[in-house]
Structures are given as structure tokens and as C-alpha cells.
Tab-separated table of C-alpha atoms in Angstrom:
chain	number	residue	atom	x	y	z
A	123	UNK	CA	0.000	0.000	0.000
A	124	UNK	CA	1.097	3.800	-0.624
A	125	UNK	CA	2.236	5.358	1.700
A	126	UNK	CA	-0.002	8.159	1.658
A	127	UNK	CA	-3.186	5.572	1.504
A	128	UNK	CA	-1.845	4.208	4.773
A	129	UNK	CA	-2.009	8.026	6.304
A	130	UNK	CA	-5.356	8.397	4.785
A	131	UNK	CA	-6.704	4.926	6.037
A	132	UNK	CA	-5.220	5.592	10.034
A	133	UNK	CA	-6.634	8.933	9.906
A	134	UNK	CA	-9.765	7.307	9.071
A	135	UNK	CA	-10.213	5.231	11.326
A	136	UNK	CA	-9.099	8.048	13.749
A	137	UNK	CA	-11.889	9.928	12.983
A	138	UNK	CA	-14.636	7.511	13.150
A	139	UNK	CA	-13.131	6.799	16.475
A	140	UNK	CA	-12.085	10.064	18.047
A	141	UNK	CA	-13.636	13.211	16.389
A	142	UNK	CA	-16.309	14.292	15.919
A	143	UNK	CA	-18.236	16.808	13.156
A	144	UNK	CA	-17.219	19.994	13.557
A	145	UNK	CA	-13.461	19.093	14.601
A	146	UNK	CA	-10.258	19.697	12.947
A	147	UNK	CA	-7.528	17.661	12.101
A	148	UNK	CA	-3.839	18.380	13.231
A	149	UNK	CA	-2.134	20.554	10.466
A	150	UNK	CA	0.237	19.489	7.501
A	151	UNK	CA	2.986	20.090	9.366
A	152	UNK	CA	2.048	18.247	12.428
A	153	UNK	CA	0.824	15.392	10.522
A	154	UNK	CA	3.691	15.438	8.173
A	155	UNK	CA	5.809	15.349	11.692
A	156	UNK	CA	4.262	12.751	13.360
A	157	UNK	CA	4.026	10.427	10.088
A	158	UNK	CA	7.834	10.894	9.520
A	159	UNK	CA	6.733	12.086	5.791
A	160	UNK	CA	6.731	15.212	3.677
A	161	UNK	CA	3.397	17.433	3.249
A	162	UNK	CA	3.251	16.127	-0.369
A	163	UNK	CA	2.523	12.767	1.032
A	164	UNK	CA	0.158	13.962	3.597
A	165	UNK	CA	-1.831	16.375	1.655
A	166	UNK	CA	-2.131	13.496	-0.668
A	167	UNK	CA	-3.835	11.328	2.231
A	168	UNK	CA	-6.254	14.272	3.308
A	169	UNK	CA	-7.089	14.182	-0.110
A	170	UNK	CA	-8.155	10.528	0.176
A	171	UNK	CA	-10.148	11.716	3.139
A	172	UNK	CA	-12.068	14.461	0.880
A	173	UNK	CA	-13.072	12.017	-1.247
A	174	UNK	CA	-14.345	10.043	0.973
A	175	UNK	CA	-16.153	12.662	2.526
A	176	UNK	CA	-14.523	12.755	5.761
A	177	UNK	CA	-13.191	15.804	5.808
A	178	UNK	CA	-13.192	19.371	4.323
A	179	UNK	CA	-10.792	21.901	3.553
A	180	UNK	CA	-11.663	25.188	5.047
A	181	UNK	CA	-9.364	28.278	3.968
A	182	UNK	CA	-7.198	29.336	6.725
A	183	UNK	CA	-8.532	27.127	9.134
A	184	UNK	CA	-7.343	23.388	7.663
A	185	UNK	CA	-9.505	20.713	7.697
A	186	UNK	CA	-12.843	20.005	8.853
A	187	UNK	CA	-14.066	16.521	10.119
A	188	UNK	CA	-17.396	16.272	8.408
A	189	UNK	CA	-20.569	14.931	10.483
A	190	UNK	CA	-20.830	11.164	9.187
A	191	UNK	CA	-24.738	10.379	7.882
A	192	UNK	CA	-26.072	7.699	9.908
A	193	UNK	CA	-27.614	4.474	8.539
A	194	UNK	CA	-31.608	4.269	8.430
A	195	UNK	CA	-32.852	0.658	7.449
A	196	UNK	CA	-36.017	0.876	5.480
A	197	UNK	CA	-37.873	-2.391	5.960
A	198	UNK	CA	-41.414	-3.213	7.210
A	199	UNK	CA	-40.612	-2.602	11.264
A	200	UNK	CA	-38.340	-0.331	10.777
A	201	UNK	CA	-37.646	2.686	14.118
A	202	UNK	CA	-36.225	5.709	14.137
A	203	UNK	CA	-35.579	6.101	17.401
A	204	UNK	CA	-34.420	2.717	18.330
A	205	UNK	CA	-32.316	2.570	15.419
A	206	UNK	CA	-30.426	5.415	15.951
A	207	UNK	CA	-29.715	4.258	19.563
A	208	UNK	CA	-28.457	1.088	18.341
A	209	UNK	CA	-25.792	3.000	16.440
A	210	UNK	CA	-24.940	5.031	19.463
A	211	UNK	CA	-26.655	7.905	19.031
A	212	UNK	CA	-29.172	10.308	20.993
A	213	UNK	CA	-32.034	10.746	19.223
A	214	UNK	CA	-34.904	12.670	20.666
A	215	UNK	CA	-38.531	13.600	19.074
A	216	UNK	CA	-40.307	16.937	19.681
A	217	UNK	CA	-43.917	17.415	19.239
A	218	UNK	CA	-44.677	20.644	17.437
A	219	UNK	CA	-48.036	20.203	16.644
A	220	UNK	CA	-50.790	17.867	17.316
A	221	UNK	CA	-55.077	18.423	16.335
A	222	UNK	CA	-57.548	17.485	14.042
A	223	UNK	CA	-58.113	18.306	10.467
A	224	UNK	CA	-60.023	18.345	7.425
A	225	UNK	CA	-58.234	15.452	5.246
A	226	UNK	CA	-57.860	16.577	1.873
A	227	UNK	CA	-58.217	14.803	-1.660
A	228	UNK	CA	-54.361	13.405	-1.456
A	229	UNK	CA	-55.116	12.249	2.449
A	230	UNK	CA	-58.388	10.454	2.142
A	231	UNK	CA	-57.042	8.878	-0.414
A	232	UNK	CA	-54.194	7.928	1.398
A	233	UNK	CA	-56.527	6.963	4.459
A	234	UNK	CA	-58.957	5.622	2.584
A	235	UNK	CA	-61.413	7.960	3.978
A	236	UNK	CA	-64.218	10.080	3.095
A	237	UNK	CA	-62.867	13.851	1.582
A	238	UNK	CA	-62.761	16.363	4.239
A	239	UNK	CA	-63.498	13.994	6.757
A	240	UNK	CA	-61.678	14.515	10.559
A	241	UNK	CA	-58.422	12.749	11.150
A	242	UNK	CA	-55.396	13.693	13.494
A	243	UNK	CA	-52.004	15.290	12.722
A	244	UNK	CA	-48.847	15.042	14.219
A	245	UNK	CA	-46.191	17.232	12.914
A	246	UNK	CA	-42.539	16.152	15.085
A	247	UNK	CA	-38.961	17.777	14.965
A	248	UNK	CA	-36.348	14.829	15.405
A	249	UNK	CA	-32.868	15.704	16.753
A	250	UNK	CA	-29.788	13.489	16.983
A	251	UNK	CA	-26.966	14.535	19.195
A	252	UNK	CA	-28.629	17.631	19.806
A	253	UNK	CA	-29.000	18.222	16.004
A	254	UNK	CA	-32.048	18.779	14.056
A	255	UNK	CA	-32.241	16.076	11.591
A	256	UNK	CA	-35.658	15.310	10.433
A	257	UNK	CA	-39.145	16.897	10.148
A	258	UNK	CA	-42.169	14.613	10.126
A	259	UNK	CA	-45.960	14.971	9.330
A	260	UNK	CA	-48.206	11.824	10.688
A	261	UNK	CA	-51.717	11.695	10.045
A	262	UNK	CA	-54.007	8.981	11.613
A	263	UNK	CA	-57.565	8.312	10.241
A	264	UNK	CA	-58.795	6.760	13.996
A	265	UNK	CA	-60.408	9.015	15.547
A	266	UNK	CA	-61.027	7.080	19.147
A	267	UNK	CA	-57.181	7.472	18.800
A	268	UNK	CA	-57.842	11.240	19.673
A	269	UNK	CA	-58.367	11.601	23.500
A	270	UNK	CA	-55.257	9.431	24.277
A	271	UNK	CA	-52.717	10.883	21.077
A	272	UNK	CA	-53.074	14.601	22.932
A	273	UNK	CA	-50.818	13.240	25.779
A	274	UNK	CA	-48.397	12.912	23.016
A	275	UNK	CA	-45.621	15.017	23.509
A	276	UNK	CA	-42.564	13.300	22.859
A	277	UNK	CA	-40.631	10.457	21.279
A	278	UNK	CA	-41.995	7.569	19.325
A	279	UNK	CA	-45.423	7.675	18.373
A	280	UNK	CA	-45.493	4.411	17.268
A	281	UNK	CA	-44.062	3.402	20.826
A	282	UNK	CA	-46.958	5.401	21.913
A	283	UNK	CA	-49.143	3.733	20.341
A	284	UNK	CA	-48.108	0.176	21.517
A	285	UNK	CA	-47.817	1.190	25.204
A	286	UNK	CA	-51.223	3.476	25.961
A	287	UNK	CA	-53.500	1.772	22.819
A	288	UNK	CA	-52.261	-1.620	22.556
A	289	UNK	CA	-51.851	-1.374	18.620
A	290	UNK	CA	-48.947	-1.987	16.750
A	291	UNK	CA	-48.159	-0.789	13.246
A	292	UNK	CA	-46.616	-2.140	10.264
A	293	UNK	CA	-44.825	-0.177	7.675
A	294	UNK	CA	-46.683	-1.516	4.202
A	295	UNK	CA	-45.712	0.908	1.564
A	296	UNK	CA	-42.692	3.514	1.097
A	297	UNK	CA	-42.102	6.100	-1.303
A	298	UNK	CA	-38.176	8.084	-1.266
A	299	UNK	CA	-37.340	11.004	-2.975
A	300	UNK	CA	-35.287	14.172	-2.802
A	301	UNK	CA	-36.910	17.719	-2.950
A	302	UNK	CA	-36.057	21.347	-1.835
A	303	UNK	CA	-36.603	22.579	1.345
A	304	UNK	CA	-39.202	25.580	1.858
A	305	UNK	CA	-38.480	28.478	4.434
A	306	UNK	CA	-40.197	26.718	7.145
A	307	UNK	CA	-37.905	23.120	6.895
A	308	UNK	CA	-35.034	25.677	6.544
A	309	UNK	CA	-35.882	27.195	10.082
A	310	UNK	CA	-36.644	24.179	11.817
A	311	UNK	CA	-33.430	22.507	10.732
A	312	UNK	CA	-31.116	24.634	10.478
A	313	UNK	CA	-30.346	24.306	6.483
A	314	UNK	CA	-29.458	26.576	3.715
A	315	UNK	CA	-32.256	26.611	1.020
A	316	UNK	CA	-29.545	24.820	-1.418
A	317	UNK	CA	-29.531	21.204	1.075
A	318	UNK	CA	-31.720	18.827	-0.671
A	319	UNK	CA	-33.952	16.567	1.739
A	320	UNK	CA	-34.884	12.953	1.479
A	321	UNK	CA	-38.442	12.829	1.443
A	322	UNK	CA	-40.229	9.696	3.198
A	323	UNK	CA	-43.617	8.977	2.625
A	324	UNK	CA	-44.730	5.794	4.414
A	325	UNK	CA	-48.245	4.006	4.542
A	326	UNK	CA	-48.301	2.244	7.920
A	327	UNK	CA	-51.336	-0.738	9.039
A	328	UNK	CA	-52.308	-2.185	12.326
A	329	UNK	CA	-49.581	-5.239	12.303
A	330	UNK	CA	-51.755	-8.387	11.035
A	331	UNK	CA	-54.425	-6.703	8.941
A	332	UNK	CA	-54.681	-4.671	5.688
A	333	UNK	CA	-56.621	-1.811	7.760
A	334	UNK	CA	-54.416	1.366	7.047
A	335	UNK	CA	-53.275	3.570	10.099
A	336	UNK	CA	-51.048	6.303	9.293
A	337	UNK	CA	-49.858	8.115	6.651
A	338	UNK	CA	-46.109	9.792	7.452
A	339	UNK	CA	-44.517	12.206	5.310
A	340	UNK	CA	-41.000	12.515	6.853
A	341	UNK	CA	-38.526	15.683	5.533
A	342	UNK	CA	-34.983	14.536	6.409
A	343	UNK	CA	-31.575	16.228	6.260
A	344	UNK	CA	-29.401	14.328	3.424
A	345	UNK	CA	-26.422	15.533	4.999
A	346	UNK	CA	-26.980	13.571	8.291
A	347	UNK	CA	-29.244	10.140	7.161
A	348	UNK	CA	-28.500	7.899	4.357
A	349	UNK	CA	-31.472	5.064	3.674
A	350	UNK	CA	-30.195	1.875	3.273
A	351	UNK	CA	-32.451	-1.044	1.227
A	352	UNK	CA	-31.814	-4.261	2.178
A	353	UNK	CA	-32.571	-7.429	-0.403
């Protein structure tokens, strides 16, 4: 191996180990110092690093750790919050708004309700680490739901759901894509209208049946969550 591939591959697994986002590495010359190499060879690593999008250069300041997207499985049980514990993280959910609405064409139809028809909506901010990573809109179509959702404050719903309802749900349907953020997403995450997100939208039923729960529309940072597909 080169000897510069070496650099980039100890500083790697430096970085996954002991920065974090938002730290910098050592300069050229202290790297180039410690390595027993010139800064040829060790601008030649960070540049490894760059491409693997690790790091950053930032002028007059060196080099940036980047903040490493975490890993969200997309399969029928899949949990956000449990999930992102399981990969050491912090994640923590924020209820920003929770009542009852009018469901729309695109919602009863998603609901399989009646047009205009009541049904409950959720909207959540989801942090990680402190960070603001994800915006979600949940709408449920069970209205004897109602009384018991308003306690809702925090967290999973779905976890909600299972411990103060009894009812579980099943993911059954997914739809991914990637769209621009408005000026409200922008605020509430903390992005720069040029960040595209990864839209979720996710048809959820009670586990065992075809009857059809929830309909989530989740707006998620791309810089912080990659989806990951499993076959």
C-alpha cells in the first residue's frame, strides 16, 4: 500500500473513532511530523479523506471533520428512534403540533377515507446529538385514537401507540425522494435553502391486517441520514 493511503486509512479510522463533526484535524505540518513524511505525502492522504467525505478543507482554518450520515434501514418494522440508539446515538422527538383536520383529496385517499373527513395530525422535529435532523408529518384516520394521542408530547409515536392503545403498526408501503426545502424546513433545521432533503412517505397498518393507520410524510436532512435497502 502507498504510503499516503496508509495516512489516509489511520486517519480514518481516527476519525470515526475520536472526532467528531465539527473538529479539525492536526495541520500538515504536524501530521507530516508525526508520520515521519513530507506534506506532499500527507496532503495526498487528506485528499483521500475528501473524497471520501470525511473531511473538508476550510481556507485558513485546515480541515474540517465532516458529520458522518447515519444508517436508516427501510424495511417493514423499521424505528427511528431505536435505530439510531443502536448506532450510538441520541435521538430525541419533539412534538410541534398535534389536532384534528379536514383530510384533503391526497389524504383520504391515502386513508382511505371520506374527503374532508376529521383525522389527526402530528407534525414532530427529530434531533440526533442535539441536532435537528428530520421533520415529520403523521396523520391517523382513527379518531377514538384522539383523547389518548393529545398526551403525546414526545418520542416515538409508534411506541406510543403500543404502550397506551395496545396497537402496533406495520410499515406496508414507502415512497423516497429528494426535494427542496421551503423556508419553514429551513428554520426548523437549520439548512441553507440549497440542502436537498430525502423525502419519506410511508403508509403504515395495524400489524396483522390490511386496515391502514397512518400516513407519514418525513422531511430529512441528506447531509446527516443515508437510507439503506436491504434485499
Amino acid at each position: 500500500m502507498s504510503v499516503y493511503l496508509d495516512i489516509a486509512h489511520t486517519l480514518e479510522k481516527e476519525i470515526t473513532n475520536q472526532y467528531s463533526g465539527g473538529d479539525y484535524l492536526p495541520s500538515e505540518k504536524m501530521l507530516a511530523e508525526r508520520f515521519e513524511v513530507n506534506r506532499h505525502t500527507v496532503r495526498r492522504a487528506v485528499d483521500e479523506l475528501i473524497m471520501l467525505g470525511k473531511v473538508r478543507r476550510q481556507q485558513g482554518k485546515g480541515c474540517l471533520v465532516l458529520t458522518q450520515p447515519v444508517s436508516y434501514p427501510l424495511h417493514a418494522n423499521a424505528a427511528f428512534t431505536s435505530n439510531l440508539i443502536d448506532q450510538g446515538s441520541h435521538p430525541r422527538s419533539e412534538v410541534l403540533k398535534a389536532q384534528l383536520i379536514n383530510a384533503n383529496s391526497d389524504l383520504a385517499q391515502q386513508l382511505n377515507v371520506e374527503l374532508d373527513s376529521r383525522i389527526i395530525h402530528i407534525r414532530t422535529l427529530r434531533k440526533v446529538d442535539g441536532k435537528p435532523m428530520a421533520m415529520i408529518e403523521q396523520y391517523l384516520a382513527n379518531l377514538n385514537w384522539w383523547p389518548v394521542l393529545q398526551n403525546f408530547k414526545s418520542g416515538s409515536l409508534h411506541q406510543f401507540l403500543r404502550e397506551h392503545l395496545g396497537v402496533n403498526l406495520t410499515r406496508n408501503k414507502t415512497r423516497i425522494s429528494a426535494n427542496p426545502p421551503n423556508n419553514q424546513t429551513c428554520r426548523l433545521l437549520q439548512i441553507t435553502p440549497s440542502l436537498p432533503l430525502l423525502t419519506v412517505k410511508t403508509l403504515n397498518v395495524i400489524s396483522g391486517t390490511d386496515t391502514i393507520a397512518e400516513y407519514s410524510c418525513s422531511s430529512t436532512r441528506s447531509d446527516l441520514m443515508e437510507l439503506v435497502v436491504d434485499h
